[in-house]
């Protein structure tokens, strides 16, 4: 119950700042609509059956879907997550997915499992998430970034317990500048991370370190409060002049 309350608190925080998505509204029981005025459908599922249900989305009309996954995840569910992401990648144009993992009980996920999902619009990370894990395989340098290639991703919700350890920051930011419309909502109880007023910049809690700014384009000016820039802040960004 505490986890759910925290999840709702984080979403309400995003709503106040104008960053709340259709996914967040759906979780709070509000009436939501997809593109074209059509009612959006919310689909609650568990980790074990998520892949098959997502695979069946092609039998439905293209549109906006909020997928709420719940349950406990561990090493045995690695294949389940692979099936989930593979089926999301396979969806054709016209599908827009708000993926809510807040109620998935896990301390870690492989950072390379959520890349190249073009239908992904919103990603709400598990409230219990503490670290992004190494992917399986020997060559880490060739692994895609966390959300690399998710070109339509517009919001990531970061939970309270997710710390800014070097590994977390490195894995979270690799490839993130391939998402030009991305904004962040950070749980206000997070002790390490924050955002600017628009949610465009991911910052340290004190606002002094810029971790990334995916939507930066043209000629940019940094706030005077920023005194340190992460090595990944603009990596791969081809829009800055």
Short mmCIF file of C-alpha atoms in Angstrom, two decimals:
data_model
loop_
_atom_site.label_atom_id
_atom_site.label_comp_id
_atom_site.label_asym_id
_atom_site.label_seq_id
_atom_site.Cartn_x
_atom_site.Cartn_y
_atom_site.Cartn_z
CA UNK A 1 0.00 0.00 0.00
CA UNK A 2 2.88 2.33 0.82
CA UNK A 3 4.34 1.71 -2.64
CA UNK A 4 1.04 2.55 -4.33
CA UNK A 5 0.62 5.72 -2.26
CA UNK A 6 4.13 6.83 -3.22
CA UNK A 7 3.40 6.03 -6.87
CA UNK A 8 0.26 8.19 -6.82
CA UNK A 9 2.11 10.98 -5.03
CA UNK A 10 4.76 10.98 -7.75
CA UNK A 11 2.14 11.15 -10.49
CA UNK A 12 0.30 14.00 -8.77
CA UNK A 13 3.62 15.83 -8.53
CA UNK A 14 4.01 15.41 -12.30
CA UNK A 15 0.45 16.58 -12.90
CA UNK A 16 1.08 19.81 -10.98
CA UNK A 17 4.10 20.52 -13.17
CA UNK A 18 2.22 19.77 -16.38
CA UNK A 19 4.17 16.57 -17.00
CA UNK A 20 1.45 14.06 -16.23
CA UNK A 21 0.70 11.71 -19.10
CA UNK A 22 -2.37 9.77 -20.09
CA UNK A 23 -0.83 6.75 -18.37
CA UNK A 24 -0.57 8.55 -15.06
CA UNK A 25 -4.13 9.82 -15.31
CA UNK A 26 -5.42 6.35 -16.07
CA UNK A 27 -3.76 4.91 -12.98
CA UNK A 28 -5.50 7.49 -10.84
CA UNK A 29 -8.85 6.42 -12.26
CA UNK A 30 -9.43 9.48 -14.43
CA UNK A 31 -11.15 9.39 -17.80
CA UNK A 32 -8.50 9.50 -20.49
CA UNK A 33 -8.55 9.75 -24.24
CA UNK A 34 -6.12 8.74 -26.92
CA UNK A 35 -5.37 10.55 -30.11
CA UNK A 36 -8.37 11.53 -32.21
CA UNK A 37 -10.64 11.70 -29.17
CA UNK A 38 -10.89 7.93 -28.84
CA UNK A 39 -10.99 6.54 -25.34
CA UNK A 40 -7.69 5.07 -24.27
CA UNK A 41 -7.68 1.52 -22.96
CA UNK A 42 -5.90 0.55 -19.75
CA UNK A 43 -4.70 -3.05 -19.56
CA UNK A 44 -3.60 -4.41 -16.15
CA UNK A 45 -1.46 -7.55 -16.48
CA UNK A 46 1.18 -9.55 -14.60
CA UNK A 47 4.77 -10.21 -15.55
CA UNK A 48 4.09 -13.84 -16.40
CA UNK A 49 1.33 -13.14 -18.96
CA UNK A 50 2.44 -9.69 -20.15
CA UNK A 51 4.32 -10.86 -23.24
CA UNK A 52 1.38 -12.85 -24.64
CA UNK A 53 -1.15 -10.08 -23.95
CA UNK A 54 1.06 -7.44 -25.55
CA UNK A 55 1.54 -9.78 -28.50
CA UNK A 56 -2.22 -9.88 -28.96
CA UNK A 57 -2.50 -6.08 -29.23
CA UNK A 58 -2.20 -6.32 -33.00
CA UNK A 59 -5.68 -7.85 -33.00
CA UNK A 60 -6.96 -4.55 -31.62
CA UNK A 61 -7.22 -1.30 -33.53
CA UNK A 62 -4.16 0.98 -33.52
CA UNK A 63 -4.38 3.53 -30.76
CA UNK A 64 -3.09 4.51 -27.34
CA UNK A 65 -2.80 1.85 -24.67
CA UNK A 66 -1.74 2.08 -21.03
CA UNK A 67 -0.14 -1.19 -19.94
CA UNK A 68 0.08 -1.62 -16.17
CA UNK A 69 2.30 -4.57 -15.22
CA UNK A 70 2.47 -5.85 -11.67
CA UNK A 71 4.05 -8.74 -9.80
CA UNK A 72 7.43 -9.76 -8.44
CA UNK A 73 10.40 -9.92 -10.78
CA UNK A 74 13.66 -11.80 -10.28
CA UNK A 75 16.21 -13.66 -12.39
CA UNK A 76 13.58 -16.12 -13.53
CA UNK A 77 11.65 -13.27 -15.15
CA UNK A 78 14.48 -12.10 -17.39
CA UNK A 79 12.95 -14.03 -20.28
CA UNK A 80 9.53 -12.55 -19.46
CA UNK A 81 10.92 -9.03 -19.82
CA UNK A 82 12.61 -10.03 -23.07
CA UNK A 83 9.26 -11.28 -24.38
CA UNK A 84 7.55 -8.05 -23.30
CA UNK A 85 10.04 -5.79 -25.06
CA UNK A 86 10.27 -7.97 -28.18
CA UNK A 87 6.50 -7.83 -28.65
CA UNK A 88 6.44 -4.08 -28.06
CA UNK A 89 9.10 -3.64 -30.76
CA UNK A 90 6.99 -5.70 -33.14
CA UNK A 91 3.93 -3.44 -32.92
CA UNK A 92 3.34 -1.56 -36.21
CA UNK A 93 2.87 2.17 -36.64
CA UNK A 94 -0.19 3.67 -35.02
CA UNK A 95 0.28 2.09 -31.59
CA UNK A 96 1.32 4.29 -28.67
CA UNK A 97 2.19 2.63 -25.38
CA UNK A 98 2.33 4.05 -21.87
CA UNK A 99 4.26 1.37 -19.96
CA UNK A 100 3.73 1.42 -16.20
CA UNK A 101 6.16 -0.80 -14.26
CA UNK A 102 5.63 0.98 -10.93
CA UNK A 103 4.01 -2.04 -9.30
CA UNK A 104 6.63 -4.51 -10.51
CA UNK A 105 8.52 -5.53 -7.37
CA UNK A 106 12.16 -5.62 -8.37
CA UNK A 107 15.43 -4.04 -7.24
CA UNK A 108 17.00 -4.13 -10.71
CA UNK A 109 16.37 -4.46 -14.42
CA UNK A 110 18.80 -4.99 -17.28
CA UNK A 111 19.51 -1.59 -18.76
CA UNK A 112 19.60 -2.94 -22.32
CA UNK A 113 16.11 -4.45 -22.37
CA UNK A 114 14.08 -1.33 -23.14
CA UNK A 115 15.80 0.00 -26.24
CA UNK A 116 14.45 0.56 -29.78
CA UNK A 117 10.76 0.48 -28.81
CA UNK A 118 9.30 3.06 -31.18
CA UNK A 119 5.75 2.77 -29.81
CA UNK A 120 6.87 3.66 -26.26
CA UNK A 121 5.56 7.07 -25.15
CA UNK A 122 5.78 6.90 -21.36
CA UNK A 123 7.93 4.76 -19.07
CA UNK A 124 7.17 4.59 -15.35
CA UNK A 125 10.00 2.74 -13.59
CA UNK A 126 9.38 0.34 -10.66
CA UNK A 127 9.05 2.18 -7.36
CA UNK A 128 11.41 -0.38 -5.78
CA UNK A 129 14.10 0.03 -8.47
CA UNK A 130 17.58 0.59 -7.05
CA UNK A 131 19.93 -0.22 -9.89
CA UNK A 132 20.26 -0.85 -13.60
CA UNK A 133 22.00 -4.17 -14.10
CA UNK A 134 24.61 -5.33 -16.57
CA UNK A 135 23.09 -7.18 -19.52
CA UNK A 136 24.02 -10.76 -20.22
CA UNK A 137 26.91 -11.23 -22.63
CA UNK A 138 30.59 -10.34 -22.68
CA UNK A 139 30.62 -7.12 -24.69
CA UNK A 140 29.07 -4.32 -22.65
CA UNK A 141 30.40 -1.56 -24.91
CA UNK A 142 28.30 -2.79 -27.85
CA UNK A 143 25.07 -3.04 -25.85
CA UNK A 144 22.39 -0.46 -26.74
CA UNK A 145 21.67 2.28 -24.23
CA UNK A 146 18.80 2.13 -21.74
CA UNK A 147 16.09 3.68 -23.94
CA UNK A 148 18.23 4.16 -27.04
CA UNK A 149 16.15 4.38 -30.20
CA UNK A 150 12.85 5.01 -28.36
CA UNK A 151 12.34 8.07 -30.51
CA UNK A 152 8.75 8.76 -29.40
CA UNK A 153 9.45 8.48 -25.68
CA UNK A 154 8.28 11.69 -24.00
CA UNK A 155 8.28 10.91 -20.28
CA UNK A 156 10.27 8.83 -17.79
CA UNK A 157 9.12 8.66 -14.18
CA UNK A 158 12.06 8.02 -11.81
CA UNK A 159 11.20 6.59 -8.34
CA UNK A 160 12.30 7.79 -4.92
CA UNK A 161 14.72 4.95 -4.23
CA UNK A 162 16.72 5.20 -7.45
CA UNK A 163 20.18 6.61 -6.50
CA UNK A 164 22.65 8.49 -8.70
CA UNK A 165 25.45 5.94 -8.38
CA UNK A 166 28.00 6.05 -11.17
CA UNK A 167 26.70 2.84 -12.71
CA UNK A 168 23.06 3.91 -12.59
CA UNK A 169 23.83 7.26 -14.19
CA UNK A 170 26.07 5.73 -16.85
CA UNK A 171 23.50 3.09 -17.81
CA UNK A 172 20.50 5.45 -17.62
CA UNK A 173 22.09 8.07 -19.85
CA UNK A 174 23.70 5.92 -22.54
CA UNK A 175 21.71 6.50 -25.70
CA UNK A 176 19.15 8.74 -23.99
CA UNK A 177 19.82 11.62 -26.37
CA UNK A 178 18.21 9.57 -29.16
CA UNK A 179 14.90 10.56 -27.50
CA UNK A 180 14.58 14.22 -28.58
CA UNK A 181 11.20 14.83 -26.92
CA UNK A 182 12.04 13.22 -23.58
CA UNK A 183 11.21 14.86 -20.26
CA UNK A 184 11.63 13.58 -16.72
CA UNK A 185 9.50 13.40 -13.62
CA UNK A 186 11.45 12.56 -10.47
CA UNK A 187 9.73 11.49 -7.28
CA UNK A 188 10.17 14.48 -4.92
CA UNK A 189 11.33 12.04 -2.23
CA UNK A 190 14.35 11.01 -4.33
CA UNK A 191 17.44 12.12 -2.41
CA UNK A 192 19.82 12.29 -5.39
CA UNK A 193 17.98 13.46 -8.50
CA UNK A 194 15.74 16.35 -9.59
CA UNK A 195 14.71 18.21 -12.74
CA UNK A 196 14.42 21.78 -13.94
CA UNK A 197 11.02 23.48 -13.99
CA UNK A 198 10.09 22.05 -17.38
CA UNK A 199 11.34 18.52 -16.72
CA UNK A 200 13.70 18.79 -19.70
CA UNK A 201 16.92 18.50 -17.68
CA UNK A 202 17.82 15.67 -15.33
CA UNK A 203 19.82 17.22 -12.50
CA UNK A 204 21.42 16.36 -9.20
CA UNK A 205 19.26 17.02 -6.16
CA UNK A 206 20.92 20.38 -5.56
CA UNK A 207 20.60 21.32 -9.25
CA UNK A 208 24.34 21.83 -9.62
CA UNK A 209 25.06 18.85 -11.89
CA UNK A 210 23.48 18.42 -15.33
CA UNK A 211 23.14 14.73 -16.11
CA UNK A 212 21.32 15.06 -19.42
CA UNK A 213 19.16 17.32 -21.56
CA UNK A 214 17.76 15.19 -24.42
CA UNK A 215 15.61 17.95 -25.96
CA UNK A 216 18.46 20.48 -26.19
CA UNK A 217 18.65 21.93 -29.70
CA UNK A 218 20.14 24.91 -31.50
CA UNK A 219 22.13 27.33 -29.37
CA UNK A 220 21.66 26.50 -25.67
CA UNK A 221 22.42 28.43 -22.51
CA UNK A 222 22.83 26.63 -19.20
CA UNK A 223 21.42 28.06 -15.98
CA UNK A 224 24.02 29.70 -13.76
CA UNK A 225 23.19 27.20 -11.02
CA UNK A 226 24.80 24.38 -13.03
CA UNK A 227 28.48 24.00 -12.16
CA UNK A 228 29.14 20.47 -13.44
CA UNK A 229 28.17 18.67 -16.64
CA UNK A 230 28.03 14.88 -16.94
CA UNK A 231 30.07 13.28 -19.71
CA UNK A 232 26.79 11.90 -21.11
CA UNK A 233 24.82 15.17 -20.95
CA UNK A 234 24.96 15.78 -24.71
CA UNK A 235 26.51 12.57 -26.02
CA UNK A 236 24.94 11.67 -29.37
CA UNK A 237 22.95 14.90 -29.57
CA UNK A 238 23.16 16.15 -33.15
CA UNK A 239 20.69 19.03 -32.72
CA UNK A 240 22.91 21.41 -30.78
CA UNK A 241 24.64 24.08 -32.84
#
